[in-house]
Amino acid sequence: MNTNLRALIAGAGVAGLTAARAFHNLGWDVDLVERRNDLDVVPTGLFIPANGMRAFAALDSAAALISQGQEIDRLGMRATGGSSTHAPLSAVWPDVGPSIAINRLSAQRTLLEVCPVTVQWGKGVQEVSQQGKRVTVTMSDGARTGYDLVIGADGVNSAVRLQTWPGTVAQYAGDYWWRGVVACPPSLESWDTCLCDAGIFVAMPIGAGLAYWATGCFSLQQLDDPSDGRAERVRRLFGDADGPHAEILAQVKDDSRVQFSAASKVLVEQPAQGRVVLLGDAAHAIGPSMAQGASMAAEDVQVLTQELVQAGDVDEALTRYAARRKPRTRYVHETTEMRNRLALNPPPDPTPLVREWPRLSVQSFAALVPAP
Ligand SMILES: Cc1cc2nc3c(=O)[nH]c(=O)nc-3n(C[C@H](O)[C@H](O)[C@H](O)COP(=O)(O)OP(=O)(O)OC[C@H]3O[C@@H](n4cnc5c(N)ncnc54)[C@H](O)[C@@H]3O)c2cc1C
């Protein structure tokens, strides 16, 4: 394929940084713009299941991520004061490879370090228009530039998507979350969920003596939680947590170190139109119950670059990319919605759910075990 081509990538999150490196390695001339002035500062974590790590491995980024994170070998589940169980990840992801948990900032820094393209910070995409095989982009600083391909990796509220697929406004997904990073209690050895009265409390070690925690509520009513008093509200809401979760909760004291977000969802089933293509949350954001956000983004990049190498031309590659991604991204959306419905109406006695957890975990992810 002719590699004398120019691409713009909007967004320096997991999807954009991964895509920038992959496109650079294919010989494209890449501009990478990021609306923010720097990486996010409130520390949170990221669980990257084995299918995501397999995609990062195919893109040569897995070793760098593994060196900064912690391998996770099981998904634990327990009811407060009650029974507990776990699903071994070797059974959930047979022969796929390791799953890791990592400080989100470390993950972004790692992807930034291995990215040979310089990020243009503080520059956002505002307008996108196509004429034939040329896409003209207007940036927040007023500059207008033409590209052979524009890649929207600009997250759930993607300007690239809204310009090219008008009306695809993201919706509230049905769950909202508080998250943070604290010192890891010695008894927290792997990914562990505690079912509390208010919702679910997930925690996992992320290496360097730290743990990532996330407390989630499922509700039809969207909540916005202001920063003031946030830590205390989390402690009160999830005060019935026990074990390592109670030790984590006791450390949640600083409002400025608790991130709150309501999950949003959007699904563009044909994420390529002309010479504009979407990756990651811009194409298929959903709540985090399956923790597939970074994995789906990495798979997007893997499949898109495979198709660019194999196809006769860019247009054919984009068509094939969209067709290959549709079943998996739709599956993640549908399965997440199903899990959310269950969490919205939890059974009064969680014991059967806890007992069934290993089987449900294997079942939820089985469709993602084959390579994308
Ligand atoms: C509570 C919660 C917990 C989660 N936990 C996990 C987890 O454990 N594992 C996991 O894999 N996923 C998790 N996710 C999902 C994950 O965070 C996302 O799927 C992932 O970050 C998507 O990466 P992205 O690069 O597509 O988008 P983003 O990370 O949102 O990056 C998009 C970037 O584009 C920039 N941008 C926006 N607009 C413009 C513009 N107009 N021009 C230029 N740049 C722009 C943004 O500033 C941002 O830096 C979680 C999500 C939530 C809400």
Coordinates of C-alpha atoms and ligand atoms in Angstrom, one line a residue:
M1 CA 0.0 0.0 0.0
N2 CA 1.1 3.6 -0.7
T3 CA 2.3 4.8 2.7
N4 CA 2.8 8.4 1.6
L5 CA -0.4 9.3 3.4
R6 CA -1.3 11.7 6.1
A7 CA -3.6 10.9 9.1
L8 CA -4.9 13.0 11.9
I9 CA -5.7 11.3 15.2
A10 CA -7.9 13.2 17.6
G11 CA -7.4 12.3 21.2
A12 CA -4.3 11.0 23.2
G13 CA -6.1 8.4 25.4
V14 CA -5.5 4.7 25.2
A15 CA -7.0 4.5 21.7
G16 CA -5.3 7.5 20.2
L17 CA -1.8 6.8 21.6
T18 CA -2.0 3.2 20.5
A19 CA -3.2 4.1 17.0
A20 CA -0.5 6.9 16.6
R21 CA 2.3 4.4 17.2
A22 CA 0.7 1.7 14.9
F23 CA 0.1 4.2 12.1
H24 CA 3.6 5.6 12.4
N25 CA 5.0 2.1 12.2
L26 CA 3.0 1.5 9.0
G27 CA 4.8 4.5 7.5
W28 CA 2.0 7.1 7.8
D29 CA 2.6 10.8 8.5
V30 CA 0.7 11.2 11.7
D31 CA -0.6 14.3 13.5
L32 CA -1.9 13.6 17.1
V33 CA -3.9 16.3 18.8
E34 CA -5.2 16.3 22.3
R35 CA -7.7 18.8 23.6
R36 CA -6.4 18.7 27.2
N37 CA -3.2 20.3 28.2
D38 CA -1.8 17.3 30.0
L39 CA -2.7 13.8 31.3
D40 CA -5.5 13.3 33.8
V41 CA -4.2 14.0 37.3
V42 CA -6.7 12.2 39.7
P43 CA -5.2 8.7 40.0
T44 CA -7.4 5.8 39.1
G45 CA -6.8 2.3 37.8
L46 CA -7.4 0.2 34.7
F47 CA -8.0 -3.5 34.6
I48 CA -6.9 -4.9 31.2
P49 CA -8.3 -8.4 30.6
A50 CA -6.3 -10.9 28.6
N51 CA -8.0 -10.1 25.2
G52 CA -6.8 -6.5 25.6
M53 CA -3.3 -7.6 26.5
R54 CA -3.2 -9.9 23.5
A55 CA -4.1 -6.9 21.3
F56 CA -1.4 -4.7 23.0
A57 CA 1.1 -7.6 22.4
A58 CA 0.2 -7.7 18.7
L59 CA 0.9 -3.9 18.7
D60 CA 4.2 -4.4 20.7
S61 CA 3.0 -2.4 23.8
A62 CA 2.2 -5.3 26.2
A63 CA 5.7 -5.7 27.7
A64 CA 5.9 -2.0 28.6
L65 CA 2.4 -2.2 30.3
I66 CA 3.1 -5.4 32.1
S67 CA 6.3 -3.9 33.6
Q68 CA 4.3 -1.1 35.1
G69 CA 1.2 -3.1 36.3
Q70 CA 0.4 -6.2 38.3
E71 CA -0.8 -9.5 36.9
I72 CA -4.2 -10.5 38.1
D73 CA -5.0 -14.2 38.1
R74 CA -8.6 -14.4 39.5
L75 CA -11.8 -12.5 39.8
G76 CA -13.1 -12.7 43.4
M77 CA -16.6 -12.1 44.5
R78 CA -18.2 -12.0 47.9
A79 CA -21.3 -10.7 49.7
T80 CA -20.6 -8.6 52.8
G81 CA -20.3 -10.9 55.8
G82 CA -21.2 -13.9 53.6
S83 CA -19.9 -16.4 51.1
S84 CA -17.1 -15.8 48.7
T85 CA -15.8 -17.4 45.5
H86 CA -13.5 -16.6 42.6
A87 CA -13.2 -17.2 38.9
P88 CA -9.7 -18.2 37.9
L89 CA -8.7 -16.1 34.8
S90 CA -7.0 -19.1 33.3
A91 CA -10.5 -20.5 32.9
V92 CA -12.1 -17.2 31.7
W93 CA -9.3 -16.6 29.2
P94 CA -7.9 -20.1 28.3
D95 CA -4.6 -19.7 26.5
V96 CA -5.1 -16.0 25.8
G97 CA -2.4 -14.7 28.1
P98 CA -2.1 -12.5 31.2
S99 CA -4.6 -9.9 32.5
I100 CA -3.2 -6.9 34.3
A101 CA -4.3 -4.1 36.6
I102 CA -2.4 -0.8 36.3
N103 CA -2.4 2.7 37.5
R104 CA -4.2 4.6 34.7
L105 CA -1.7 7.4 34.8
S106 CA 1.2 4.8 34.5
A107 CA -0.6 3.2 31.5
Q108 CA -1.0 6.5 29.8
R109 CA 2.6 7.6 30.5
T110 CA 3.8 4.2 29.2
L111 CA 1.8 4.5 26.0
L112 CA 3.1 8.1 25.7
E113 CA 6.7 7.0 26.2
V114 CA 6.5 4.3 23.5
C115 CA 4.6 6.6 21.1
P116 CA 7.0 8.0 18.5
V117 CA 4.5 10.8 17.5
T118 CA 4.6 14.0 19.5
V119 CA 1.3 14.9 21.1
Q120 CA 0.1 18.4 20.2
W121 CA -1.5 19.3 23.6
G122 CA -4.2 21.8 24.1
K123 CA -5.5 21.4 20.5
G124 CA -9.0 20.1 19.8
V125 CA -10.8 19.1 16.7
Q126 CA -13.8 21.3 16.0
E127 CA -15.0 20.8 12.5
V128 CA -14.6 17.9 10.1
S129 CA -15.7 18.0 6.4
Q130 CA -15.1 15.6 3.6
Q131 CA -14.6 16.2 -0.1
G132 CA -13.8 12.9 -2.0
K133 CA -10.8 11.2 -0.4
R134 CA -9.8 14.4 1.4
V135 CA -10.9 15.4 4.9
T136 CA -10.5 19.0 6.1
V137 CA -10.3 19.6 9.8
T138 CA -10.6 22.9 11.7
M139 CA -8.9 22.9 15.0
S140 CA -9.7 24.9 18.2
D141 CA -6.9 27.4 17.3
G142 CA -8.6 28.1 13.9
A143 CA -6.0 26.2 11.8
R144 CA -7.5 24.2 8.8
T145 CA -5.6 21.2 7.5
G146 CA -6.3 18.5 4.9
Y147 CA -5.8 14.8 5.6
D148 CA -6.1 11.4 3.8
L149 CA -7.7 9.9 6.9
V150 CA -9.1 11.3 10.2
I151 CA -9.2 9.0 13.2
G152 CA -11.7 9.9 15.9
A153 CA -10.1 8.6 19.1
D154 CA -11.6 11.5 21.1
G155 CA -13.7 9.6 23.6
V156 CA -17.3 9.2 24.4
N157 CA -18.3 12.8 23.5
S158 CA -16.2 12.7 20.3
A159 CA -16.4 15.8 18.1
V160 CA -15.2 13.8 15.1
R161 CA -18.2 11.4 15.6
L162 CA -20.7 14.2 16.1
Q163 CA -19.5 16.0 13.0
T164 CA -19.6 12.9 10.8
W165 CA -22.5 11.0 12.4
P166 CA -24.8 13.8 13.4
G167 CA -27.2 13.0 16.3
T168 CA -25.0 10.3 17.8
V169 CA -25.1 11.9 21.3
A170 CA -23.9 9.7 24.1
Q171 CA -26.6 8.7 26.7
Y172 CA -26.3 7.9 30.4
A173 CA -25.5 4.1 30.7
G174 CA -27.2 3.4 34.0
D175 CA -24.3 3.3 36.4
Y176 CA -22.2 5.9 38.2
W177 CA -18.8 5.4 39.9
W178 CA -16.4 6.8 42.5
R179 CA -12.8 5.7 42.0
G180 CA -9.4 6.2 43.5
V181 CA -6.0 4.7 44.4
V182 CA -4.8 4.0 47.9
A183 CA -2.2 1.8 49.7
C184 CA -2.9 -1.8 49.0
P185 CA -4.1 -3.8 52.1
P186 CA -2.0 -7.0 52.4
S187 CA -5.1 -9.2 52.2
L188 CA -6.0 -7.9 48.8
E189 CA -4.1 -10.2 46.4
S190 CA -6.2 -10.0 43.3
W191 CA -9.3 -8.5 41.7
D192 CA -12.0 -8.7 44.4
T193 CA -15.6 -7.5 44.3
C194 CA -17.7 -7.0 47.5
L195 CA -21.4 -6.8 47.0
C196 CA -22.7 -4.0 49.3
D197 CA -26.2 -2.7 49.9
A198 CA -25.6 0.5 47.8
G199 CA -23.9 -1.3 44.9
I200 CA -20.6 -3.0 44.0
F201 CA -17.2 -2.3 45.4
V202 CA -14.3 -3.5 43.2
A203 CA -10.7 -3.4 44.3
M204 CA -7.4 -4.8 43.0
P205 CA -3.7 -4.4 43.5
I206 CA -2.0 -2.4 40.7
G207 CA 1.6 -2.8 41.8
A208 CA 4.0 -0.5 43.7
G209 CA 2.1 -1.2 46.9
L210 CA -1.1 0.5 45.6
A211 CA -4.6 -0.6 45.1
Y212 CA -7.3 0.7 42.7
W213 CA -10.8 0.9 44.0
A214 CA -14.1 1.6 42.3
T215 CA -17.6 1.8 43.9
G216 CA -20.5 1.7 41.6
C217 CA -24.3 2.3 41.9
F218 CA -26.8 1.2 39.3
S219 CA -29.8 3.4 38.9
L220 CA -32.2 4.7 36.2
Q221 CA -31.6 8.2 37.7
Q222 CA -28.4 9.8 36.8
L223 CA -26.4 11.4 39.7
D224 CA -23.9 14.2 39.6
D225 CA -21.8 14.2 42.7
P226 CA -19.9 17.4 43.5
S227 CA -16.3 17.2 44.8
D228 CA -17.0 18.7 48.2
G229 CA -17.7 15.9 50.7
R230 CA -17.3 13.2 48.1
A231 CA -15.0 11.0 50.2
E232 CA -17.3 11.0 53.2
R233 CA -20.3 10.2 51.0
V234 CA -18.5 7.1 49.6
R235 CA -17.5 6.0 53.1
R236 CA -21.1 6.3 54.2
L237 CA -22.7 4.7 51.2
F238 CA -20.4 1.7 51.2
G239 CA -19.9 1.5 55.0
D240 CA -21.2 -2.1 55.1
A241 CA -18.1 -3.3 53.2
D242 CA -15.8 -5.6 55.1
G243 CA -12.4 -7.3 54.7
P244 CA -9.8 -5.5 52.5
H245 CA -12.6 -3.3 51.2
A246 CA -13.2 -1.8 54.6
E247 CA -9.4 -1.1 54.9
I248 CA -9.5 0.7 51.6
L249 CA -12.6 2.7 52.5
A250 CA -10.9 3.9 55.7
Q251 CA -8.2 5.5 53.5
V252 CA -10.7 7.4 51.3
K253 CA -10.5 10.8 53.0
D254 CA -9.3 13.3 50.4
D255 CA -12.2 14.6 48.1
S256 CA -9.6 15.7 45.5
R257 CA -8.4 12.2 45.1
V258 CA -11.8 10.7 44.5
Q259 CA -12.9 10.7 40.9
F260 CA -16.7 10.6 40.1
S261 CA -18.2 9.8 36.7
A262 CA -21.5 8.7 35.4
A263 CA -20.9 6.1 32.7
S264 CA -22.1 7.0 29.2
K265 CA -22.9 4.8 26.2
V266 CA -22.9 5.1 22.5
L267 CA -22.6 2.6 19.7
V268 CA -21.7 3.4 16.1
E269 CA -22.1 0.0 14.3
Q270 CA -20.5 1.3 11.1
P271 CA -17.6 3.3 12.5
A272 CA -16.1 4.2 9.1
Q273 CA -17.6 6.8 6.8
G274 CA -15.6 8.0 3.8
R275 CA -12.2 8.8 5.1
V276 CA -13.3 9.2 8.8
V277 CA -13.0 6.3 11.2
L278 CA -13.7 5.9 14.9
L279 CA -11.8 4.0 17.5
G280 CA -12.3 3.2 21.2
D281 CA -15.0 5.0 23.3
A282 CA -15.7 7.4 20.4
A283 CA -17.2 4.4 18.5
H284 CA -18.6 2.2 21.3
A285 CA -18.4 3.6 24.9
I286 CA -20.3 1.6 27.6
G287 CA -20.3 1.3 31.4
P288 CA -17.3 -0.6 32.9
S289 CA -19.0 -3.7 34.2
M290 CA -16.9 -5.9 31.7
A291 CA -13.8 -3.6 31.9
Q292 CA -13.5 -3.9 28.1
G293 CA -12.9 -0.2 27.3
A294 CA -9.1 -0.3 26.8
S295 CA -9.2 -3.8 25.4
M296 CA -11.8 -2.9 22.7
A297 CA -9.7 0.2 21.9
A298 CA -6.6 -1.9 21.5
E299 CA -8.5 -4.5 19.4
D300 CA -9.8 -1.7 17.2
V301 CA -6.2 -0.5 16.4
Q302 CA -5.0 -4.1 15.9
V303 CA -7.8 -4.9 13.4
L304 CA -7.6 -1.5 11.6
T305 CA -3.9 -1.8 11.0
Q306 CA -4.1 -5.5 10.0
E307 CA -6.7 -4.5 7.4
L308 CA -4.6 -1.6 6.1
V309 CA -1.7 -4.0 5.6
Q310 CA -3.8 -6.7 3.9
A311 CA -6.3 -4.6 1.9
G312 CA -5.6 -3.2 -1.6
D313 CA -6.5 0.4 -0.5
V314 CA -7.6 2.5 2.4
D315 CA -11.3 2.5 1.6
E316 CA -11.4 -1.3 1.4
A317 CA -9.5 -1.5 4.7
L318 CA -12.0 0.8 6.4
T319 CA -15.0 -1.2 5.2
R320 CA -13.4 -4.4 6.4
Y321 CA -12.5 -2.9 9.7
A322 CA -16.1 -1.8 10.3
A323 CA -17.4 -5.2 9.4
R324 CA -15.0 -7.1 11.7
R325 CA -15.5 -4.9 14.7
K326 CA -19.3 -4.9 14.7
P327 CA -20.0 -8.3 16.3
R328 CA -17.6 -7.8 19.1
T329 CA -18.5 -4.3 20.0
R330 CA -22.2 -5.1 19.8
Y331 CA -21.6 -8.2 22.0
V332 CA -19.8 -6.1 24.7
H333 CA -22.7 -3.6 24.7
E334 CA -25.4 -6.2 24.9
T335 CA -23.7 -8.2 27.6
T336 CA -22.9 -5.1 29.7
E337 CA -26.5 -4.0 29.4
M338 CA -27.6 -7.5 30.6
R339 CA -25.2 -7.4 33.6
N340 CA -26.4 -3.8 34.4
R341 CA -30.0 -5.0 34.4
L342 CA -29.1 -7.7 36.9
A343 CA -27.2 -5.2 39.1
L344 CA -30.2 -2.8 38.9
N345 CA -32.5 -5.5 40.4
P346 CA -30.2 -7.5 42.6
P347 CA -31.6 -10.6 44.3
P348 CA -32.4 -10.2 48.0
D349 CA -30.1 -13.1 48.8
P350 CA -26.8 -12.7 46.8
T351 CA -25.6 -16.2 47.8
P352 CA -26.7 -18.0 44.5
L353 CA -25.1 -15.2 42.5
V354 CA -21.9 -15.5 44.4
R355 CA -22.0 -19.3 43.9
E356 CA -22.6 -18.9 40.1
W357 CA -20.0 -16.2 39.7
P358 CA -17.2 -18.5 38.2
R359 CA -19.6 -19.9 35.6
L360 CA -21.1 -16.5 34.7
S361 CA -17.6 -15.0 34.3
V362 CA -16.6 -17.8 31.9
Q363 CA -19.9 -17.4 30.0
S364 CA -19.7 -13.5 29.8
F365 CA -16.3 -13.5 28.1
A366 CA -16.3 -16.7 26.1
A367 CA -17.3 -14.8 22.9
L368 CA -14.2 -12.6 23.2
V369 CA -11.7 -15.5 23.7
P370 CA -11.1 -16.1 19.9
A371 CA -8.8 -13.5 18.3
P372 CA -10.7 -10.4 17.0
Ligands
LIG1 C1 -15.8 4.2 36.2 C2 -15.1 3.7 35.0 C3 -14.2 2.6 35.2 C4 -13.6 2.1 34.1 N1 -12.7 1.0 34.3 C5 -12.1 0.5 33.2 C6 -11.2 -0.6 33.4 O1 -11.0 -1.1 34.5 N2 -10.7 -1.2 32.2 C7 -10.9 -0.7 31.0 O2 -10.4 -1.2 30.0 N3 -11.8 0.4 30.8 C8 -12.4 1.0 31.9 N4 -13.2 2.0 31.7 C9 -13.4 2.5 30.3 C10 -12.2 3.2 29.8 O3 -11.8 4.3 30.7 C11 -12.4 3.8 28.4 O4 -13.1 2.8 27.6 C12 -11.1 4.1 27.7 O5 -10.4 5.1 28.5 C13 -11.4 4.6 26.4 O6 -10.2 5.1 25.8 P1 -10.3 6.1 24.6 O7 -8.9 6.4 24.3 O8 -11.2 5.6 23.6 O9 -11.0 7.4 25.2 P2 -10.5 8.4 26.3 O10 -9.7 7.8 27.3 O11 -11.7 9.2 26.8 O12 -9.6 9.4 25.5 C14 -10.1 10.4 24.6 C15 -9.2 11.6 24.6 O13 -9.6 12.5 23.6 C16 -9.5 13.8 24.0 N5 -10.5 14.6 23.3 C17 -11.8 14.8 23.5 N6 -12.3 15.6 22.6 C18 -11.3 16.0 21.8 C19 -11.2 16.8 20.6 N7 -12.3 17.4 20.1 N8 -10.0 16.9 20.0 C20 -8.9 16.3 20.5 N9 -8.9 15.5 21.6 C21 -10.1 15.3 22.2 C22 -9.9 13.7 25.5 O14 -9.4 14.8 26.3 C23 -9.2 12.3 25.9 O15 -7.8 12.5 26.3 C24 -13.8 2.6 32.8 C25 -14.7 3.7 32.6 C26 -15.4 4.2 33.7 C27 -16.3 5.4 33.5

